[in-house]
Short mmCIF file of C-alpha atoms in Angstrom, two decimals:
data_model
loop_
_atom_site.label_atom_id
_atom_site.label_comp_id
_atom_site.label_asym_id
_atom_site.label_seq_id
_atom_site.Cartn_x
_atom_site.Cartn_y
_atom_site.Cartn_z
CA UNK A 1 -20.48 -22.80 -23.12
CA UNK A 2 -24.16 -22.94 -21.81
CA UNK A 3 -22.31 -21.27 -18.40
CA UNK A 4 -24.29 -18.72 -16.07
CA UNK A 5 -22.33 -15.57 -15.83
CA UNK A 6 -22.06 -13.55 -12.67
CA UNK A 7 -21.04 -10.23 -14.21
CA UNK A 8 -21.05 -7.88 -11.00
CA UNK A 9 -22.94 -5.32 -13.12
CA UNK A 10 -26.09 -6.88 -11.85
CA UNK A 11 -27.03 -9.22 -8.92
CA UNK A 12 -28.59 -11.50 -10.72
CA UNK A 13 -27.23 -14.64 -13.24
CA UNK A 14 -27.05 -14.69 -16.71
CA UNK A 15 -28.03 -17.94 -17.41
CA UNK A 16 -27.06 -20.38 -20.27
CA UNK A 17 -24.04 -17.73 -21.82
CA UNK A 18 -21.49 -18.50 -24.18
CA UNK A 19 -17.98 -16.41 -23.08
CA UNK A 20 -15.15 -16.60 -25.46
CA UNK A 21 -11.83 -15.92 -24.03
CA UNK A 22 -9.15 -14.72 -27.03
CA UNK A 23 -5.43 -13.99 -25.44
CA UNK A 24 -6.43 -13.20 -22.11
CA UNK A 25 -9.04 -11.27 -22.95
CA UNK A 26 -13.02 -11.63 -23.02
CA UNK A 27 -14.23 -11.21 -27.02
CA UNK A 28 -18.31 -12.30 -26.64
CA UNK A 29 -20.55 -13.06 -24.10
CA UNK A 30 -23.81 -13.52 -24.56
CA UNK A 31 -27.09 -16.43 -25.36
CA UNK A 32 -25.20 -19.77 -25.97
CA UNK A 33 -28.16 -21.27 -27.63
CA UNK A 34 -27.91 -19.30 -30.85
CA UNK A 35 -24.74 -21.14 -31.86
CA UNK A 36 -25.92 -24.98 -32.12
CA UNK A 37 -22.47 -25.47 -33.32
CA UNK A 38 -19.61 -23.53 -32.75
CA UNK A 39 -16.37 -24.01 -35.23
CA UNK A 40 -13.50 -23.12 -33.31
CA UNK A 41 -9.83 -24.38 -32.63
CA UNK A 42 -10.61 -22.70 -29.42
CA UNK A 43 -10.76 -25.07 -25.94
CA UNK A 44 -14.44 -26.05 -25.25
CA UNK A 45 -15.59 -25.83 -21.91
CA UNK A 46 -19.15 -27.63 -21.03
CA UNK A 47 -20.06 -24.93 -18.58
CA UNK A 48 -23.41 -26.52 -17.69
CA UNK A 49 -24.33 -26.10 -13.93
CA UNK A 50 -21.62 -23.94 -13.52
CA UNK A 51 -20.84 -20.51 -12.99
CA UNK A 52 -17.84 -17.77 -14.13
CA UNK A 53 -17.27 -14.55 -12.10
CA UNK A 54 -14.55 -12.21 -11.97
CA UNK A 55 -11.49 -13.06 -10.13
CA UNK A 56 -11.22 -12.12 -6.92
CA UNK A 57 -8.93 -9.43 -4.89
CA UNK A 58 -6.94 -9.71 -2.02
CA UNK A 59 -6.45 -5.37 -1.18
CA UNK A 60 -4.73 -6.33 2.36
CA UNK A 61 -1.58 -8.62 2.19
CA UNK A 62 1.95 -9.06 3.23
CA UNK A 63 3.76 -10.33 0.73
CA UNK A 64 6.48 -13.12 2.43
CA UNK A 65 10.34 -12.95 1.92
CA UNK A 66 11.21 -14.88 -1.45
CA UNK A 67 11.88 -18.56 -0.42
CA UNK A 68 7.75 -18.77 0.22
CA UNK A 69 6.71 -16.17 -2.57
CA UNK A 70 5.61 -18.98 -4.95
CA UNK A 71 3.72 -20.58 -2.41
CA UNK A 72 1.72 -17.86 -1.22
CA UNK A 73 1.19 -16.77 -5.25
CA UNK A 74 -0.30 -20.24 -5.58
CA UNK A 75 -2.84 -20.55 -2.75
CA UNK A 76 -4.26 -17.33 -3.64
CA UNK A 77 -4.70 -18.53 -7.11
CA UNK A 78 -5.89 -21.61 -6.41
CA UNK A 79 -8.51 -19.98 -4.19
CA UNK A 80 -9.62 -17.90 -7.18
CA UNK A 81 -7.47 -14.33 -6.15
CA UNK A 82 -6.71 -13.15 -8.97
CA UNK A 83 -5.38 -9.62 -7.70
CA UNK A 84 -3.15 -8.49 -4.30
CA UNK A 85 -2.38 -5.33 -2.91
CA UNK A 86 0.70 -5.55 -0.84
CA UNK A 87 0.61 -3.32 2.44
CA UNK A 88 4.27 -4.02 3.35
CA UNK A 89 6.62 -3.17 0.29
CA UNK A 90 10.32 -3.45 -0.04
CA UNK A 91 12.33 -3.27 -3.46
CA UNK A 92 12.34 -7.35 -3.30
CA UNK A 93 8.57 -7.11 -4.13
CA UNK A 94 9.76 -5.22 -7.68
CA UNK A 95 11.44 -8.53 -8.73
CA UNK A 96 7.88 -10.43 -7.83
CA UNK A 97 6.23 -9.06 -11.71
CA UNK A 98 8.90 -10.96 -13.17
CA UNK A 99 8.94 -14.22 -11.90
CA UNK A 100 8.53 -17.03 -14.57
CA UNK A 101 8.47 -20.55 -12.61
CA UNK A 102 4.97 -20.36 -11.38
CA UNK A 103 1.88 -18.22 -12.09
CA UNK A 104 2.18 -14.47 -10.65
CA UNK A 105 -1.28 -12.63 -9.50
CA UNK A 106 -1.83 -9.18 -10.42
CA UNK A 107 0.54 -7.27 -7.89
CA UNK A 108 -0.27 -3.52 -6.82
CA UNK A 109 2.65 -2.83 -4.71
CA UNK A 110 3.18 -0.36 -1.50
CA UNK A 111 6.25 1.37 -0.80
CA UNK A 112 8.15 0.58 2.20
CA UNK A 113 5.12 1.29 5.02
CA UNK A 114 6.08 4.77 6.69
CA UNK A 115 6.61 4.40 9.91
CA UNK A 116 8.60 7.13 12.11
CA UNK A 117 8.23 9.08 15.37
CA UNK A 118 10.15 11.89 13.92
CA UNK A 119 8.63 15.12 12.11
CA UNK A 120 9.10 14.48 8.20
CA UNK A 121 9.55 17.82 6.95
CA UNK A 122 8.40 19.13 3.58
CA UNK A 123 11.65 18.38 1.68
CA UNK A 124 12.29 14.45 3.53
CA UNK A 125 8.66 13.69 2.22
CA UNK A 126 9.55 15.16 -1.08
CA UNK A 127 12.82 13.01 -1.70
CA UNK A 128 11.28 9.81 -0.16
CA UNK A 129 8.31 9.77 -2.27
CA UNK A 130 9.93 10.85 -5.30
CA UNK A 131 12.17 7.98 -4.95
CA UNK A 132 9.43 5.41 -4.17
CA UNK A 133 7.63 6.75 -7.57
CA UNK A 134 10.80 6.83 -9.52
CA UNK A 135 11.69 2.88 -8.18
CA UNK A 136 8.26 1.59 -9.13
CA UNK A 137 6.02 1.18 -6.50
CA UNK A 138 2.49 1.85 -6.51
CA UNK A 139 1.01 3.91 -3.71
CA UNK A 140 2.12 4.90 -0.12
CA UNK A 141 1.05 3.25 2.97
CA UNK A 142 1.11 5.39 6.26
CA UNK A 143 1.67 2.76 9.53
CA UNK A 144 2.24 5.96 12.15
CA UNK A 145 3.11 9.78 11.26
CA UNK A 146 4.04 11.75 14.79
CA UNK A 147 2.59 15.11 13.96
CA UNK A 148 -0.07 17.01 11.45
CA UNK A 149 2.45 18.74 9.65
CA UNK A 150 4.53 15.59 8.72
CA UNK A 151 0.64 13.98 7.60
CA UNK A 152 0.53 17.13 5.46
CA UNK A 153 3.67 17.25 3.63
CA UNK A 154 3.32 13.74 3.04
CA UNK A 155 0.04 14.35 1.23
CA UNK A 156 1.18 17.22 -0.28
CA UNK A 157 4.30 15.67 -2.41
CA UNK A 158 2.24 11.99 -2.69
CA UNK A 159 -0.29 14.62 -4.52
CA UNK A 160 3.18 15.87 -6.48
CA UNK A 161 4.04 12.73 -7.60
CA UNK A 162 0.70 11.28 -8.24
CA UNK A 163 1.18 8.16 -5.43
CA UNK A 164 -2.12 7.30 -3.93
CA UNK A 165 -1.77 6.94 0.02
CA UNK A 166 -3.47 4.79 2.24
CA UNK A 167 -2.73 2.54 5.71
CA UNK A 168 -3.78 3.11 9.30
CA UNK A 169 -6.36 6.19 10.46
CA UNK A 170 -3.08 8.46 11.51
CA UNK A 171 -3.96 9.64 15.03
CA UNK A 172 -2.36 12.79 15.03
CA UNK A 173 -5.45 14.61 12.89
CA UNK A 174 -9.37 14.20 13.10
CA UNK A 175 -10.84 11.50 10.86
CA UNK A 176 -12.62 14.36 9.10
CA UNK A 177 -9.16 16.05 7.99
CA UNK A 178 -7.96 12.79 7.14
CA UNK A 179 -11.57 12.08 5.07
CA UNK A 180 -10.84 15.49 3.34
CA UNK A 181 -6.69 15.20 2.95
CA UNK A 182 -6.54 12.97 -0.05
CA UNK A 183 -6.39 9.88 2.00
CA UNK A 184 -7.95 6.79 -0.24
CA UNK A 185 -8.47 3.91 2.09
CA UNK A 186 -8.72 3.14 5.78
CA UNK A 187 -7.64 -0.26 7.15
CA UNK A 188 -9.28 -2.45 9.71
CA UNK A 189 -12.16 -0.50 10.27
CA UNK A 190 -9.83 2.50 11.62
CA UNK A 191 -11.48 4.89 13.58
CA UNK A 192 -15.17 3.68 13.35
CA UNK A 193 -15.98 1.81 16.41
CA UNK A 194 -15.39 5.42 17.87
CA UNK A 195 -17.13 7.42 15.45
CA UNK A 196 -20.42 5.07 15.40
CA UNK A 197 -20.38 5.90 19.43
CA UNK A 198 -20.96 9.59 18.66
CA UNK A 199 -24.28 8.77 17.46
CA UNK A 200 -25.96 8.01 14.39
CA UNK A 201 -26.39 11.52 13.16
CA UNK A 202 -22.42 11.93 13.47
CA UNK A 203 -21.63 8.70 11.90
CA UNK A 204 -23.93 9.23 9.21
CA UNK A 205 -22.01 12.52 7.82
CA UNK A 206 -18.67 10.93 8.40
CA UNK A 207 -19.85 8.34 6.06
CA UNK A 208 -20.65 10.87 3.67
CA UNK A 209 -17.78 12.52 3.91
CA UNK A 210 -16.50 9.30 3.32
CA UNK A 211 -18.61 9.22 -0.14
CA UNK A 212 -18.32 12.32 -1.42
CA UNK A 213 -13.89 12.11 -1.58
CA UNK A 214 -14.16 8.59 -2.42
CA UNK A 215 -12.20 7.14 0.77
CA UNK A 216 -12.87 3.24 0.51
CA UNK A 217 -12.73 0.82 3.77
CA UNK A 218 -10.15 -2.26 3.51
CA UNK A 219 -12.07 -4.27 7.02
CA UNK A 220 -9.49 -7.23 7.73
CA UNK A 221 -11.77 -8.11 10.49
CA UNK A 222 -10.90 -12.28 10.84
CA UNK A 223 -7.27 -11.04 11.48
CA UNK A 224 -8.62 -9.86 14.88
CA UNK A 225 -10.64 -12.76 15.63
CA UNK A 226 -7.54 -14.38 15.52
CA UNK A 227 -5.76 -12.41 17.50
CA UNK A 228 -8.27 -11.79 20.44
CA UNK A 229 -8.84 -15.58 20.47
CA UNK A 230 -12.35 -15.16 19.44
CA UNK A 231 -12.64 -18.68 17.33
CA UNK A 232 -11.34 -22.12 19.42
CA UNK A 233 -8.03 -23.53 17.69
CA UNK A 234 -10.69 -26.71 16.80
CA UNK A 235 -13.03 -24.72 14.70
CA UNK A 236 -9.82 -22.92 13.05
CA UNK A 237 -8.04 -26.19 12.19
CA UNK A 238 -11.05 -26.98 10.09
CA UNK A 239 -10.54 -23.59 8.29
CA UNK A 240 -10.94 -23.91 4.10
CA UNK A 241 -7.59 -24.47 2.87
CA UNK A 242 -6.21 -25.79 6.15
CA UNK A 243 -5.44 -29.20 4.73
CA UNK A 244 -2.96 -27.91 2.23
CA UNK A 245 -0.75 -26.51 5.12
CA UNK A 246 1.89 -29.15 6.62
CA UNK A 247 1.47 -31.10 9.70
CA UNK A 248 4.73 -29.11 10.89
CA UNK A 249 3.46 -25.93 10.35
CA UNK A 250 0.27 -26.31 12.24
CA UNK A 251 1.98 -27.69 15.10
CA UNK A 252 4.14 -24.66 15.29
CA UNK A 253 0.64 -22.49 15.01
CA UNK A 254 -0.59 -24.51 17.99
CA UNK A 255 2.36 -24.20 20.04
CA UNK A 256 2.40 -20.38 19.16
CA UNK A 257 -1.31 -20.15 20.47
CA UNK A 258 -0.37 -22.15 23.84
CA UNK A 259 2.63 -19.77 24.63
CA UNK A 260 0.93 -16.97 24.16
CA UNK A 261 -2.35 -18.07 26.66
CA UNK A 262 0.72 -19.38 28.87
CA UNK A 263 2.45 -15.80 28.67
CA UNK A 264 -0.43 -13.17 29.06
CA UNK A 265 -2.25 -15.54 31.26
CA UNK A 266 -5.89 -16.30 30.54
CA UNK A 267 -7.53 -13.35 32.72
CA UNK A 268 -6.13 -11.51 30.49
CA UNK A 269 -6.58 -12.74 27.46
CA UNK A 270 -10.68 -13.61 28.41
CA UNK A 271 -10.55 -9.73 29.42
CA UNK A 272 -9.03 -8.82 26.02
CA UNK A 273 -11.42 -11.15 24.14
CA UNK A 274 -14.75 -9.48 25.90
CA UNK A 275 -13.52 -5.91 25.31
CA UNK A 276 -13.13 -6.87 21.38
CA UNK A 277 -16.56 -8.27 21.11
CA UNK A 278 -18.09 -5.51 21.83
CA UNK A 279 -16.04 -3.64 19.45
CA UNK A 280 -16.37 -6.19 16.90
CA UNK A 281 -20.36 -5.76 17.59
CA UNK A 282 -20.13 -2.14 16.62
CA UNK A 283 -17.48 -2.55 13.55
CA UNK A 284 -20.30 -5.03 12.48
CA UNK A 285 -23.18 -2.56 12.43
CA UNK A 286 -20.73 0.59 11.01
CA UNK A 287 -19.66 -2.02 7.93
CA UNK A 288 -23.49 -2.47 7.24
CA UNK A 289 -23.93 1.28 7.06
CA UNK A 290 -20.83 1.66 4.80
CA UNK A 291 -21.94 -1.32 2.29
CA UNK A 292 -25.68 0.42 2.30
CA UNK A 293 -24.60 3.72 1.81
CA UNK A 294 -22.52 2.66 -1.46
CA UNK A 295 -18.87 3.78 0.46
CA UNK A 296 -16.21 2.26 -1.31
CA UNK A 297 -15.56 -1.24 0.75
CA UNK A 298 -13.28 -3.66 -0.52
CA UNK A 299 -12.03 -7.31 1.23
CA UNK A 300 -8.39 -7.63 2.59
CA UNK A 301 -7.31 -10.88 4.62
CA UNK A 302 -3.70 -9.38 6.38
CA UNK A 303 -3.52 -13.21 6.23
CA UNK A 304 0.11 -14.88 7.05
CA UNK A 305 -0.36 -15.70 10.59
CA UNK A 306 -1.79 -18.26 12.78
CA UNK A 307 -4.38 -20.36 10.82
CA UNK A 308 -4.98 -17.96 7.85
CA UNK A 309 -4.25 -19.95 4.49
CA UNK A 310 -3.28 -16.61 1.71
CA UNK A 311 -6.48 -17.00 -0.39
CA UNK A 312 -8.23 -19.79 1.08
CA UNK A 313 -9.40 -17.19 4.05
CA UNK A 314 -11.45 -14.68 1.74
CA UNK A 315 -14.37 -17.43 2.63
CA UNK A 316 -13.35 -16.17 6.37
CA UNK A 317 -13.29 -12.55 5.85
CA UNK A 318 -16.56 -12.56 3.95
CA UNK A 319 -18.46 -15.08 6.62
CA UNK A 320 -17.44 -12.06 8.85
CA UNK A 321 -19.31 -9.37 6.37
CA UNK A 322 -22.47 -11.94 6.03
CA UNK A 323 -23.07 -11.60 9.78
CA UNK A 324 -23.08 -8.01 9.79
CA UNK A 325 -25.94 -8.36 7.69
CA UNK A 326 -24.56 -8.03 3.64
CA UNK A 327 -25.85 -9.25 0.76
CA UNK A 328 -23.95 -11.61 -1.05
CA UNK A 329 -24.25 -9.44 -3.72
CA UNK A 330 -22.21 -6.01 -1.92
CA UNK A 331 -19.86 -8.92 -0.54
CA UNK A 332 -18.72 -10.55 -4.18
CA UNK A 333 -18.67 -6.65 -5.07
CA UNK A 334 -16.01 -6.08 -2.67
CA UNK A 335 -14.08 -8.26 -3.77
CA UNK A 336 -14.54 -7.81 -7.22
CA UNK A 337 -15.63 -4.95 -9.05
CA UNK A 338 -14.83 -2.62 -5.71
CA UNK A 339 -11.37 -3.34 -6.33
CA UNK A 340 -10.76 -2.64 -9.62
CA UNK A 341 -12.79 0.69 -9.09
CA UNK A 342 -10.22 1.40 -6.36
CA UNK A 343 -7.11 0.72 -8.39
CA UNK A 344 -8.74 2.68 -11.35
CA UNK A 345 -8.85 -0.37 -13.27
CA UNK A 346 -12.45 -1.03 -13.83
CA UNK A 347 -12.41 -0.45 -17.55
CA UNK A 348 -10.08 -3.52 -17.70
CA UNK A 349 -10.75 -5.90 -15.01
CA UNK A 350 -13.42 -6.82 -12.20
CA UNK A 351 -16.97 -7.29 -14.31
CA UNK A 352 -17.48 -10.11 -16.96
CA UNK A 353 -17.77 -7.73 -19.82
CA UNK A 354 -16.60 -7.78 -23.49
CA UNK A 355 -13.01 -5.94 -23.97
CA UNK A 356 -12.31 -6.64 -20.50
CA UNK A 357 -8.97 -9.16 -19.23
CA UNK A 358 -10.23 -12.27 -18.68
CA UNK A 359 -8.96 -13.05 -15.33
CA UNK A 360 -11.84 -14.70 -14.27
CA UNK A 361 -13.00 -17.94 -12.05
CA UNK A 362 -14.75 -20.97 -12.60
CA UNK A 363 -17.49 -22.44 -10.02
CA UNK A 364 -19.38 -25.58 -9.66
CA UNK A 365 -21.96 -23.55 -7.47
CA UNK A 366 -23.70 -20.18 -7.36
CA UNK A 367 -22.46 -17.84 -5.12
CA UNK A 368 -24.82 -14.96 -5.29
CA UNK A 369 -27.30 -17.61 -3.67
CA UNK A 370 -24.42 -19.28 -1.49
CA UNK A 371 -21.38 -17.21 -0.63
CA UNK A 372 -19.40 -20.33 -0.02
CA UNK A 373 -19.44 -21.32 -3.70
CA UNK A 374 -16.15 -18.69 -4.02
CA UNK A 375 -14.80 -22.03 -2.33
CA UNK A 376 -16.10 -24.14 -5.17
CA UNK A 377 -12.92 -23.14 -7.93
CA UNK A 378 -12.66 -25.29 -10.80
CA UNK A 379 -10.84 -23.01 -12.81
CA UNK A 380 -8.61 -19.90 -12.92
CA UNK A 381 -8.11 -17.93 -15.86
CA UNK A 382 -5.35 -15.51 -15.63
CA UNK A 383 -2.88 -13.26 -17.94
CA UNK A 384 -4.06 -15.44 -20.82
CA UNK A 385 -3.57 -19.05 -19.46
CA UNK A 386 -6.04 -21.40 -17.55
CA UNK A 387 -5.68 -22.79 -15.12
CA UNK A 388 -6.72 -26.18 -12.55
CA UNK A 389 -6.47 -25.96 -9.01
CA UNK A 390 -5.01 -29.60 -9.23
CA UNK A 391 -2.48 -28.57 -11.62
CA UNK A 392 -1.59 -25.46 -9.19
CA UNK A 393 -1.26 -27.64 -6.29
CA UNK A 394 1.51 -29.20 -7.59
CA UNK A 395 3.31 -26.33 -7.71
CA UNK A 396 3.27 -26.65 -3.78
CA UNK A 397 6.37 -27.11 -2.51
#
């Protein structure tokens, strides 16, 4: 009650709203003050000074092997992600929908990540796929294909079987083939450092090639500020999230980072860290033109490694998309409403809207006026139950 809502239709609240929530799914929304009292067996939530939006999606993760599954499933959730696309699938990740001893996100699961230097003939891409639709999984991801022909047949039976692909920019064709091949999103900014250096007449039709066959962008840009030692190991032990990770882990982190400085020696690695900013510095300016052009852009962390807490590093990722210049407004869409576009699943999730499921998150602050209220969660509702992030944390093990 008396809650502003941030739909994602518009940027813009709607202030002093009354949501009702009826087995997971959202019945009314609209003015709270019309109902002076409301009779109801219902929970009551004083919403005053606070704000719901849709839950959040994760569209770039790795799920981890099954002794840290509920883990990770609880930081995102406690960090208000609601939603994860797995990059990195294995028949393991089938038995993740079922799990019953802690709360499960919404799982959109790859196939195991192709990945071959041989030529996959018309018939190998035929029986693999087949079998990857016929065990479950949800689209294909492409790591590295060797040759056009192998990129085509494995578009041509993913088409067959109706199995999205996605992954890496495959090297072995021109980004405009791939733009025009069926292809639906491009991870960490593949290809577009070197297509913005063409010029802006050239980049400009790429992105509207882009547009017009609906090929979204999944960024993961704070993964490589990691790993080109962009950030200091001070400023990313303060990270949001950071002080839910053990003592032992981070010391293993830290050790990691000092081995690695020790092994590729720190010419190298202050040679390596100059030669990414200025490709950061044009992935910045090409992921301002593809969030004001309207291309599909959505938020994935990759996160798993050194200092990257599942969840609690969207704040990270979208710090990354405020300093290329975005609204909060196109960032909270990529994360939101961009997501369930992508996964065809926008007349069901990713707007606060009546008929829609109510996975949703509650915040004590606004974030279309401060993107770091998405670290402000209060509440999680998801599949039907609610949820406190104190309550989650115990689920911590």
């Amino acid at each position: 009650r008396d809650i502003g809502v941030v739909t994602m239709l518009q940027s813009d609240v709607q202030e002093h709203q009354l949501v009702c929530i009826t087995k997971g799914t959202i019945t009314f929304v609209g003015k709270d003050g019309s109902a002076k009292e409301l009779k109801t067996n219902a929970k009551v939530i004083n919403g005053t000074g606070k704000y719901i939006m849709p839950g959040m999606a994760d569209m770039h993760c790795h799920l981890p092997e099954k002794k840290e599954i509920k883990n990770y499933f609880t930081l995102n959730i406690m960090a208000g992600v609601t939603t994860l696309r797995s990059m990195q699938g294995n028949n393991e990740h089938l038995e993740y929908r079922k799990m019953t001893d802690a709360p499960v996100p919404n799982l959109y699961l790859s196939a195991p990540p192709i990945l071959t230097k041989k030529n996959i003939s018309n018939s190998v891409a035929d029986s693999m796929i087949g079998k990857y639709k016929a065990d479950g999984f949800d689209f294909v991801k492409i790591l590295y294909v060797n040759d056009s022909a192998s990129f085509a047949a494995i578009m041509l039976n993913a088409k067959k079987y109706n199995m999205p692909v996605c992954g890496h920019l495959p090297k072995c064709v021109s980004l405009e083939y791939v733009l025009q091949s069926g292809y639906n999103s491009i991870e960490h900014m593949g290809g577009q450092a070197s297509a913005y250096d063409k010029g802006m007449e050239y980049y400009q039709s790429t992105l509207a090639l882009t547009k017009k066959n609906n090929v979204y962008h999944c960024p993961t840009m704070d993964w490589y500020q990691i790993a080109y030692h962009e950030l200091s190991e001070d400023e990313m032990k303060k990270r949001f999230g950071m002080e839910l990770i053990q003592d032992s882990v981070k010391q293993k982190w830290s050790t990691s980072i000092a081995d690695d400085i020790k092994k590729t020696g720190e010419e190298k690695i202050a040679k390596d860290k100059a030669d990414y900013k200025i490709t950061q510095e044009k992935q910045l300016k090409a992921l301002k033109l593809i969030a004001d052009t309207n291309v599909g852009l959505l938020i994935g962390l990759d996160a798993g490694g050194l200092y990257e807490v599942p969840g609690f590093e969207m704040i990270e990722e979208m710090k990354i998309y405020k300093r290329a210049g975005m609204s909060n407004y196109q960032i909270l869409q990529a994360a939101t409403i961009n997501a369930a576009k992508y996964l065809k699943q926008d007349s069901k999730w990713g707007s606060v809207e009546t008929n829609k499921d109510a996975n949703l998150i509650l915040l004590s602050a606004n974030p279309l006026i401060d993107i770091e209220a998405i670290t402000k969660v209060e509440g999680i509702f998801l599949n039907g139950k609610y949820y406190l992030p104190k309550d989650l944390k115990k689920n911590l093990e």
